[in-house]
Amino acid sequence: MHTDKTIAAVSTAYGRGGVALIRISGKEAFAVASSLFTPKKIPFDKITPRRAVFGDICHQGRIIDSGLLTLFPASSSYTGEDTAEVSCHGGMLLTSLVLEAALDGGAVLADKGEFTFRALMNGRLSLSQAEAIPDLIDAQSVDKLRLSADNAGGAMEKRLADLRQRLTAVISSTYAFIDYPDEDLTELSVPDMTAILEELKQQTASLADSYRTGRAVCEGIKCTIAGRPNTGKSSLLNLLCGEEKAIVTDEAGTTRDVLEETVPLGRVLLRIRDTAGIRESDNRIEQAGIARAMDKIADASLVFFVLDASSPLTEEDERLASLLVTQGKEVIAVLNKSDLPGRIDKDRIRALFPRTVETAAKNGRGKEELAACVDELYNTAILDDGGEIVSTARLCAALRQASEDIAQAISALKEGFTQDIAALSLENALASLTDSTLRETADDIIQDIFSRFCIGK
Ligand code: GDP
């Protein structure tokens, strides 16, 4: 991305619509706009900034539409550069001709997310804010939308700024010690400093912990449905998806492929992988399915372990159960076919898997119970507390690192090291919390973030 060029793109979605918006940003944005837009009542150079004016839109010297133009000077634009926004009717050809007119006027086509990239470069947005924008655009649930709106709107950035400010205050107190070690100049006694740091450590750690919920709501949890054949895995997938996705048959071993589906359950988004029945098999096609199923279990964060509650535990059930226990997976045991007389040893299952839900997938029963279980597992109740919730792995890792660095500083102080030793760890913690300053962020992270954007944002 070259920030010296003036860029243009259609910011509204491609397709027919009442209105479309073409955005132009850069040093020449106003000149480009003047080449394609003529206000009806005033000369172009008398346009009041940030106020829409009505006028004619031209393409190669001919009027092709009338619409609105708004000019945003660099000081008050999204990108931090001069920006012009042209609204025209939302015809597909019409919109592309207006864009073409902007390119004829000297602009170049914007890359994905380039407007936001420029906003980031010009300090109009922090990285956490920029990162939340694609989530806001892509949100499929109200919770995800609210979370990303909080982050894009700067609530998280404010919280980080507060943590940084309190940490900086402690660091400056240690500087007084470093500069004048023999004089009693520090504003904070060691016990006071330790108390403040304990609080900061706890707050950064608990903010990092909130990612467990943030991830479940925003990214979704990789989940797999496992169990021996015929226990009702496909029926469970259908129950969760609300439609006939998997093939349900009476014959054991018929679900041979791993089906993938993104489904909301409770307030959590599950990225569910249904699996072929896990068992030892002579059949080569089935063997391939089973090998893949084992991979999917290894890859999943959450496993729905489906058991047939109407029959006693089999050796295969036991083998799979111990595999899940040894792998340390988060497991919800699903006691399916609970409409039939129960013959499974429920106590044994509950002893192995404390989270157990009874379902009758075939009869459409058990989804609410499963949803409640998943909500509890991912602590979605905190979504209603109004506090900030981390929604990216990057910020979570930065907060964890900060918390560890603060813990090191606390240990140094407790072990009687001088404050300058503690200050080194605190400087590291501050650097981690300063992730929002672009210059310290690696290019590949930036690239990764902007690859998720659409053109025109
Ligand atoms: P999978 O092989 O584990 O995917 O199992 P399926 O979903 O294909 O189901 C196997 C058989 O069990 C089918 O005949 C289903 O109709 C039946 N089944 C599934 N769920 C239930 C249930 O909750 N109750 C009863 N009675 N039968 C079920």
PDB file of C-alpha atoms in Angstrom, residues 138-374:
ATOM      1  CA  ASP A 138     -19.139  -9.779   9.304  1.00  0.00           C
ATOM      2  CA  ALA A 139     -21.016 -10.196  12.598  1.00  0.00           C
ATOM      3  CA  GLN A 140     -23.697 -12.878  12.432  1.00  0.00           C
ATOM      4  CA  SER A 141     -24.809 -12.522  16.050  1.00  0.00           C
ATOM      5  CA  VAL A 142     -25.896  -9.557  18.141  1.00  0.00           C
ATOM      6  CA  ASP A 143     -23.285 -10.409  20.779  1.00  0.00           C
ATOM      7  CA  LYS A 144     -20.480 -10.415  18.221  1.00  0.00           C
ATOM      8  CA  LEU A 145     -21.763  -7.165  16.786  1.00  0.00           C
ATOM      9  CA  ARG A 146     -21.800  -5.473  20.195  1.00  0.00           C
ATOM     10  CA  LEU A 147     -18.372  -6.757  21.093  1.00  0.00           C
ATOM     11  CA  SER A 148     -16.797  -5.562  17.871  1.00  0.00           C
ATOM     12  CA  ALA A 149     -18.657  -2.248  18.073  1.00  0.00           C
ATOM     13  CA  ASP A 150     -17.155  -1.723  21.557  1.00  0.00           C
ATOM     14  CA  ASN A 151     -13.697  -2.506  20.256  1.00  0.00           C
ATOM     15  CA  ALA A 152     -13.996  -0.509  17.018  1.00  0.00           C
ATOM     16  CA  GLY A 153     -15.473   2.405  18.952  1.00  0.00           C
ATOM     17  CA  GLY A 154     -12.425   2.563  21.201  1.00  0.00           C
ATOM     18  CA  ALA A 155     -13.759   1.211  24.532  1.00  0.00           C
ATOM     19  CA  MET A 156     -11.003  -1.424  24.649  1.00  0.00           C
ATOM     20  CA  GLU A 157      -8.390   1.147  23.635  1.00  0.00           C
ATOM     21  CA  LYS A 158      -9.516   3.360  26.523  1.00  0.00           C
ATOM     22  CA  ARG A 159      -9.184   0.473  28.953  1.00  0.00           C
ATOM     23  CA  LEU A 160      -5.676  -0.280  27.675  1.00  0.00           C
ATOM     24  CA  ALA A 161      -4.765   3.404  27.907  1.00  0.00           C
ATOM     25  CA  ASP A 162      -5.873   3.402  31.546  1.00  0.00           C
ATOM     26  CA  LEU A 163      -3.720   0.339  32.318  1.00  0.00           C
ATOM     27  CA  ARG A 164      -0.762   1.957  30.545  1.00  0.00           C
ATOM     28  CA  GLN A 165      -1.197   5.182  32.466  1.00  0.00           C
ATOM     29  CA  ARG A 166      -1.198   3.427  35.838  1.00  0.00           C
ATOM     30  CA  LEU A 167       1.789   1.338  34.862  1.00  0.00           C
ATOM     31  CA  THR A 168       3.651   4.435  33.656  1.00  0.00           C
ATOM     32  CA  ALA A 169       3.041   6.114  37.005  1.00  0.00           C
ATOM     33  CA  VAL A 170       4.765   3.203  38.778  1.00  0.00           C
ATOM     34  CA  ILE A 171       7.617   3.211  36.272  1.00  0.00           C
ATOM     35  CA  SER A 172       8.236   6.938  36.736  1.00  0.00           C
ATOM     36  CA  SER A 173       8.394   6.422  40.452  1.00  0.00           C
ATOM     37  CA  THR A 174      11.128   3.835  39.911  1.00  0.00           C
ATOM     38  CA  TYR A 175      13.014   6.319  37.701  1.00  0.00           C
ATOM     39  CA  ALA A 176      13.336   8.676  40.640  1.00  0.00           C
ATOM     40  CA  PHE A 177      15.011   5.811  42.486  1.00  0.00           C
ATOM     41  CA  ILE A 178      17.267   5.009  39.522  1.00  0.00           C
ATOM     42  CA  ASP A 179      18.388   8.640  39.163  1.00  0.00           C
ATOM     43  CA  TYR A 180      18.887   9.268  42.874  1.00  0.00           C
ATOM     44  CA  PRO A 181      19.371   5.874  44.542  1.00  0.00           C
ATOM     45  CA  ASP A 182      20.686   7.351  47.799  1.00  0.00           C
ATOM     46  CA  GLU A 183      17.883   9.790  48.330  1.00  0.00           C
ATOM     47  CA  ASP A 184      14.409   8.989  49.413  1.00  0.00           C
ATOM     48  CA  LEU A 185      12.713  10.520  46.371  1.00  0.00           C
ATOM     49  CA  THR A 186      10.357   7.761  45.260  1.00  0.00           C
ATOM     50  CA  GLU A 187       6.716   8.672  45.501  1.00  0.00           C
ATOM     51  CA  LEU A 188       5.719   5.103  46.239  1.00  0.00           C
ATOM     52  CA  SER A 189       6.937   2.872  49.036  1.00  0.00           C
ATOM     53  CA  VAL A 190       7.746  -0.691  48.004  1.00  0.00           C
ATOM     54  CA  PRO A 191       4.596  -2.100  49.698  1.00  0.00           C
ATOM     55  CA  ASP A 192       2.439   0.546  47.971  1.00  0.00           C
ATOM     56  CA  MET A 193       4.081  -0.210  44.653  1.00  0.00           C
ATOM     57  CA  THR A 194       3.582  -3.938  45.136  1.00  0.00           C
ATOM     58  CA  ALA A 195      -0.094  -3.414  45.948  1.00  0.00           C
ATOM     59  CA  ILE A 196      -0.652  -1.343  42.786  1.00  0.00           C
ATOM     60  CA  LEU A 197       1.210  -3.893  40.701  1.00  0.00           C
ATOM     61  CA  GLU A 198      -0.808  -6.785  42.164  1.00  0.00           C
ATOM     62  CA  GLU A 199      -3.960  -4.995  41.079  1.00  0.00           C
ATOM     63  CA  LEU A 200      -2.592  -4.300  37.590  1.00  0.00           C
ATOM     64  CA  LYS A 201      -1.458  -7.906  37.252  1.00  0.00           C
ATOM     65  CA  GLN A 202      -4.884  -9.161  38.220  1.00  0.00           C
ATOM     66  CA  GLN A 203      -6.652  -6.766  35.850  1.00  0.00           C
ATOM     67  CA  THR A 204      -4.494  -7.579  32.827  1.00  0.00           C
ATOM     68  CA  ALA A 205      -4.858 -11.309  33.532  1.00  0.00           C
ATOM     69  CA  SER A 206      -8.618 -11.138  33.870  1.00  0.00           C
ATOM     70  CA  LEU A 207      -8.894  -9.076  30.682  1.00  0.00           C
ATOM     71  CA  ALA A 208      -6.831 -11.768  28.922  1.00  0.00           C
ATOM     72  CA  ASP A 209      -9.134 -14.436  30.419  1.00  0.00           C
ATOM     73  CA  SER A 210     -12.138 -12.706  28.859  1.00  0.00           C
ATOM     74  CA  TYR A 211     -10.821 -13.929  25.496  1.00  0.00           C
ATOM     75  CA  ARG A 212     -12.264 -17.345  26.352  1.00  0.00           C
ATOM     76  CA  THR A 213     -15.687 -15.749  25.928  1.00  0.00           C
ATOM     77  CA  GLY A 214     -14.621 -13.283  23.222  1.00  0.00           C
ATOM     78  CA  ARG A 215     -13.208 -16.073  21.089  1.00  0.00           C
ATOM     79  CA  ALA A 216     -16.332 -18.229  21.499  1.00  0.00           C
ATOM     80  CA  VAL A 217     -18.544 -15.318  20.426  1.00  0.00           C
ATOM     81  CA  CYS A 218     -16.395 -13.788  17.675  1.00  0.00           C
ATOM     82  CA  GLU A 219     -14.211 -16.500  16.135  1.00  0.00           C
ATOM     83  CA  GLY A 220     -16.195 -19.553  17.148  1.00  0.00           C
ATOM     84  CA  ILE A 221     -15.066 -22.727  18.841  1.00  0.00           C
ATOM     85  CA  LYS A 222     -13.768 -25.642  16.824  1.00  0.00           C
ATOM     86  CA  CYS A 223     -16.004 -28.432  17.897  1.00  0.00           C
ATOM     87  CA  THR A 224     -16.280 -32.042  16.863  1.00  0.00           C
ATOM     88  CA  ILE A 225     -19.049 -34.579  17.294  1.00  0.00           C
ATOM     89  CA  ALA A 226     -17.520 -37.912  18.198  1.00  0.00           C
ATOM     90  CA  GLY A 227     -18.841 -41.306  19.188  1.00  0.00           C
ATOM     91  CA  ARG A 228     -19.120 -44.822  17.926  1.00  0.00           C
ATOM     92  CA  PRO A 229     -21.409 -45.465  14.934  1.00  0.00           C
ATOM     93  CA  ASN A 230     -25.165 -45.290  15.348  1.00  0.00           C
ATOM     94  CA  THR A 231     -25.187 -43.333  18.615  1.00  0.00           C
ATOM     95  CA  GLY A 232     -26.883 -40.385  16.884  1.00  0.00           C
ATOM     96  CA  LYS A 233     -24.079 -38.034  15.842  1.00  0.00           C
ATOM     97  CA  SER A 234     -25.670 -37.109  12.522  1.00  0.00           C
ATOM     98  CA  SER A 235     -29.030 -36.684  14.216  1.00  0.00           C
ATOM     99  CA  LEU A 236     -27.389 -34.359  16.746  1.00  0.00           C
ATOM    100  CA  LEU A 237     -25.777 -32.321  13.964  1.00  0.00           C
ATOM    101  CA  ASN A 238     -29.163 -32.023  12.291  1.00  0.00           C
ATOM    102  CA  LEU A 239     -30.733 -30.962  15.574  1.00  0.00           C
ATOM    103  CA  LEU A 240     -28.112 -28.227  15.976  1.00  0.00           C
ATOM    104  CA  CYS A 241     -28.261 -27.070  12.364  1.00  0.00           C
ATOM    105  CA  GLY A 242     -32.009 -27.206  12.179  1.00  0.00           C
ATOM    106  CA  GLU A 243     -31.895 -28.910   8.802  1.00  0.00           C
ATOM    107  CA  GLU A 244     -31.033 -32.256   7.239  1.00  0.00           C
ATOM    108  CA  LYS A 245     -27.293 -31.807   6.727  1.00  0.00           C
ATOM    109  CA  ALA A 246     -25.992 -35.258   7.460  1.00  0.00           C
ATOM    110  CA  ILE A 247     -27.238 -38.588   6.172  1.00  0.00           C
ATOM    111  CA  VAL A 248     -29.011 -40.479   8.938  1.00  0.00           C
ATOM    112  CA  THR A 249     -29.358 -44.239   8.496  1.00  0.00           C
ATOM    113  CA  ASP A 250     -29.809 -47.336  10.602  1.00  0.00           C
ATOM    114  CA  GLU A 251     -26.659 -48.870   9.236  1.00  0.00           C
ATOM    115  CA  ALA A 252     -23.559 -48.406  11.357  1.00  0.00           C
ATOM    116  CA  GLY A 253     -20.710 -46.519   9.720  1.00  0.00           C
ATOM    117  CA  THR A 254     -22.617 -44.612   7.050  1.00  0.00           C
ATOM    118  CA  THR A 255     -21.418 -41.117   7.925  1.00  0.00           C
ATOM    119  CA  ARG A 256     -18.090 -41.442   6.219  1.00  0.00           C
ATOM    120  CA  ASP A 257     -17.128 -37.863   5.594  1.00  0.00           C
ATOM    121  CA  VAL A 258     -16.359 -35.113   7.984  1.00  0.00           C
ATOM    122  CA  LEU A 259     -19.032 -32.465   7.523  1.00  0.00           C
ATOM    123  CA  GLU A 260     -18.314 -28.918   8.621  1.00  0.00           C
ATOM    124  CA  GLU A 261     -20.884 -26.410   9.690  1.00  0.00           C
ATOM    125  CA  THR A 262     -20.875 -23.090  11.550  1.00  0.00           C
ATOM    126  CA  VAL A 263     -23.787 -22.985  13.971  1.00  0.00           C
ATOM    127  CA  PRO A 264     -24.777 -20.632  16.747  1.00  0.00           C
ATOM    128  CA  LEU A 265     -25.601 -22.494  19.957  1.00  0.00           C
ATOM    129  CA  GLY A 266     -26.686 -20.370  22.904  1.00  0.00           C
ATOM    130  CA  ARG A 267     -24.544 -17.247  22.579  1.00  0.00           C
ATOM    131  CA  VAL A 268     -21.573 -19.132  21.214  1.00  0.00           C
ATOM    132  CA  LEU A 269     -20.590 -19.835  17.646  1.00  0.00           C
ATOM    133  CA  LEU A 270     -19.616 -23.447  17.062  1.00  0.00           C
ATOM    134  CA  ARG A 271     -17.538 -24.539  14.104  1.00  0.00           C
ATOM    135  CA  ILE A 272     -18.733 -28.106  14.174  1.00  0.00           C
ATOM    136  CA  ARG A 273     -17.062 -31.034  12.553  1.00  0.00           C
ATOM    137  CA  ASP A 274     -19.185 -34.150  12.432  1.00  0.00           C
ATOM    138  CA  THR A 275     -17.107 -37.270  12.230  1.00  0.00           C
ATOM    139  CA  ALA A 276     -17.264 -40.740  10.885  1.00  0.00           C
ATOM    140  CA  GLY A 277     -17.864 -43.258  13.662  1.00  0.00           C
ATOM    141  CA  ILE A 278     -14.727 -43.962  15.577  1.00  0.00           C
ATOM    142  CA  ARG A 279     -14.032 -47.669  15.712  1.00  0.00           C
ATOM    143  CA  GLU A 280     -11.654 -50.214  14.419  1.00  0.00           C
ATOM    144  CA  SER A 281     -12.700 -51.180  10.934  1.00  0.00           C
ATOM    145  CA  ASP A 282     -11.631 -53.477   8.127  1.00  0.00           C
ATOM    146  CA  ASN A 283     -13.295 -51.298   5.562  1.00  0.00           C
ATOM    147  CA  ARG A 284     -10.718 -49.116   3.823  1.00  0.00           C
ATOM    148  CA  ILE A 285     -13.027 -46.167   3.056  1.00  0.00           C
ATOM    149  CA  GLU A 286     -14.193 -46.174   6.634  1.00  0.00           C
ATOM    150  CA  GLN A 287     -10.601 -46.388   7.853  1.00  0.00           C
ATOM    151  CA  ALA A 288      -9.821 -43.152   6.025  1.00  0.00           C
ATOM    152  CA  GLY A 289     -12.842 -41.495   7.634  1.00  0.00           C
ATOM    153  CA  ILE A 290     -11.761 -42.699  11.072  1.00  0.00           C
ATOM    154  CA  ALA A 291      -8.211 -41.423  10.641  1.00  0.00           C
ATOM    155  CA  ARG A 292      -9.625 -38.031   9.714  1.00  0.00           C
ATOM    156  CA  ALA A 293     -12.005 -38.143  12.667  1.00  0.00           C
ATOM    157  CA  MET A 294      -9.061 -38.693  15.040  1.00  0.00           C
ATOM    158  CA  ASP A 295      -7.348 -35.686  13.440  1.00  0.00           C
ATOM    159  CA  LYS A 296     -10.459 -33.612  13.940  1.00  0.00           C
ATOM    160  CA  ILE A 297     -10.596 -34.571  17.610  1.00  0.00           C
ATOM    161  CA  ALA A 298      -6.964 -33.570  17.988  1.00  0.00           C
ATOM    162  CA  ASP A 299      -7.747 -30.272  16.269  1.00  0.00           C
ATOM    163  CA  ALA A 300     -10.971 -29.492  18.174  1.00  0.00           C
ATOM    164  CA  SER A 301     -11.266 -27.371  21.309  1.00  0.00           C
ATOM    165  CA  LEU A 302     -14.581 -28.901  22.283  1.00  0.00           C
ATOM    166  CA  VAL A 303     -15.876 -32.422  21.734  1.00  0.00           C
ATOM    167  CA  PHE A 304     -19.488 -33.514  21.873  1.00  0.00           C
ATOM    168  CA  PHE A 305     -19.042 -37.144  22.878  1.00  0.00           C
ATOM    169  CA  VAL A 306     -22.252 -38.861  21.795  1.00  0.00           C
ATOM    170  CA  LEU A 307     -23.292 -42.042  23.587  1.00  0.00           C
ATOM    171  CA  ASP A 308     -26.340 -44.227  23.122  1.00  0.00           C
ATOM    172  CA  ALA A 309     -28.046 -44.038  26.517  1.00  0.00           C
ATOM    173  CA  SER A 310     -30.327 -46.942  25.620  1.00  0.00           C
ATOM    174  CA  SER A 311     -27.495 -49.470  25.565  1.00  0.00           C
ATOM    175  CA  PRO A 312     -24.713 -50.338  28.013  1.00  0.00           C
ATOM    176  CA  LEU A 313     -21.279 -48.839  27.466  1.00  0.00           C
ATOM    177  CA  THR A 314     -19.317 -50.817  24.901  1.00  0.00           C
ATOM    178  CA  GLU A 315     -15.598 -51.376  24.718  1.00  0.00           C
ATOM    179  CA  GLU A 316     -15.454 -48.847  21.876  1.00  0.00           C
ATOM    180  CA  ASP A 317     -17.180 -46.220  24.031  1.00  0.00           C
ATOM    181  CA  GLU A 318     -14.695 -46.890  26.837  1.00  0.00           C
ATOM    182  CA  ARG A 319     -11.730 -46.653  24.484  1.00  0.00           C
ATOM    183  CA  LEU A 320     -12.886 -43.368  23.026  1.00  0.00           C
ATOM    184  CA  ALA A 321     -13.694 -42.014  26.498  1.00  0.00           C
ATOM    185  CA  SER A 322     -10.189 -42.713  27.745  1.00  0.00           C
ATOM    186  CA  LEU A 323      -8.706 -41.212  24.579  1.00  0.00           C
ATOM    187  CA  LEU A 324     -10.651 -38.010  25.212  1.00  0.00           C
ATOM    188  CA  VAL A 325      -9.637 -37.946  28.876  1.00  0.00           C
ATOM    189  CA  THR A 326      -5.944 -38.478  28.119  1.00  0.00           C
ATOM    190  CA  GLN A 327      -5.989 -35.796  25.435  1.00  0.00           C
ATOM    191  CA  GLY A 328      -7.347 -33.354  28.015  1.00  0.00           C
ATOM    192  CA  LYS A 329     -10.113 -32.198  25.697  1.00  0.00           C
ATOM    193  CA  GLU A 330     -13.015 -30.061  26.812  1.00  0.00           C
ATOM    194  CA  VAL A 331     -15.830 -32.610  26.519  1.00  0.00           C
ATOM    195  CA  ILE A 332     -19.592 -32.487  26.809  1.00  0.00           C
ATOM    196  CA  ALA A 333     -20.939 -36.031  27.075  1.00  0.00           C
ATOM    197  CA  VAL A 334     -24.205 -36.266  25.155  1.00  0.00           C
ATOM    198  CA  LEU A 335     -26.409 -39.099  26.416  1.00  0.00           C
ATOM    199  CA  ASN A 336     -28.554 -39.527  23.345  1.00  0.00           C
ATOM    200  CA  LYS A 337     -31.672 -41.669  22.801  1.00  0.00           C
ATOM    201  CA  SER A 338     -32.917 -40.615  26.231  1.00  0.00           C
ATOM    202  CA  ASP A 339     -36.451 -41.260  24.923  1.00  0.00           C
ATOM    203  CA  LEU A 340     -35.733 -44.998  25.180  1.00  0.00           C
ATOM    204  CA  PRO A 341     -35.333 -46.952  28.457  1.00  0.00           C
ATOM    205  CA  GLY A 342     -31.899 -46.059  29.837  1.00  0.00           C
ATOM    206  CA  ARG A 343     -29.285 -48.815  30.071  1.00  0.00           C
ATOM    207  CA  ILE A 344     -26.076 -46.782  30.180  1.00  0.00           C
ATOM    208  CA  ASP A 345     -24.064 -46.325  33.395  1.00  0.00           C
ATOM    209  CA  LYS A 346     -24.673 -42.563  33.792  1.00  0.00           C
ATOM    210  CA  ASP A 347     -22.631 -42.318  36.994  1.00  0.00           C
ATOM    211  CA  ARG A 348     -19.570 -43.673  35.235  1.00  0.00           C
ATOM    212  CA  ILE A 349     -19.998 -41.127  32.425  1.00  0.00           C
ATOM    213  CA  ARG A 350     -20.518 -38.272  34.861  1.00  0.00           C
ATOM    214  CA  ALA A 351     -17.423 -39.277  36.815  1.00  0.00           C
ATOM    215  CA  LEU A 352     -15.361 -39.029  33.613  1.00  0.00           C
ATOM    216  CA  PHE A 353     -17.139 -36.024  32.093  1.00  0.00           C
ATOM    217  CA  PRO A 354     -18.752 -33.667  34.611  1.00  0.00           C
ATOM    218  CA  ARG A 355     -20.590 -31.887  31.798  1.00  0.00           C
ATOM    219  CA  THR A 356     -23.269 -34.284  30.665  1.00  0.00           C
ATOM    220  CA  VAL A 357     -26.433 -33.495  28.758  1.00  0.00           C
ATOM    221  CA  GLU A 358     -29.327 -35.843  27.939  1.00  0.00           C
ATOM    222  CA  THR A 359     -30.801 -35.558  24.454  1.00  0.00           C
ATOM    223  CA  ALA A 360     -33.231 -37.286  22.158  1.00  0.00           C
ATOM    224  CA  ALA A 361     -31.830 -35.891  18.937  1.00  0.00           C
ATOM    225  CA  LYS A 362     -34.196 -37.818  16.703  1.00  0.00           C
ATOM    226  CA  ASN A 363     -37.172 -36.236  18.490  1.00  0.00           C
ATOM    227  CA  GLY A 364     -35.646 -32.758  18.451  1.00  0.00           C
ATOM    228  CA  ARG A 365     -35.017 -32.694  22.222  1.00  0.00           C
ATOM    229  CA  GLY A 366     -31.970 -31.457  24.131  1.00  0.00           C
ATOM    230  CA  LYS A 367     -30.808 -28.420  22.147  1.00  0.00           C
ATOM    231  CA  GLU A 368     -31.658 -25.893  24.895  1.00  0.00           C
ATOM    232  CA  GLU A 369     -29.870 -27.986  27.527  1.00  0.00           C
ATOM    233  CA  LEU A 370     -26.818 -28.257  25.312  1.00  0.00           C
ATOM    234  CA  ALA A 371     -26.925 -24.487  24.671  1.00  0.00           C
ATOM    235  CA  ALA A 372     -27.072 -23.762  28.412  1.00  0.00           C
ATOM    236  CA  CYS A 373     -24.114 -26.086  28.959  1.00  0.00           C
ATOM    237  CA  VAL A 374     -22.043 -24.385  26.241  1.00  0.00           C
TER     238      VAL A 374
END
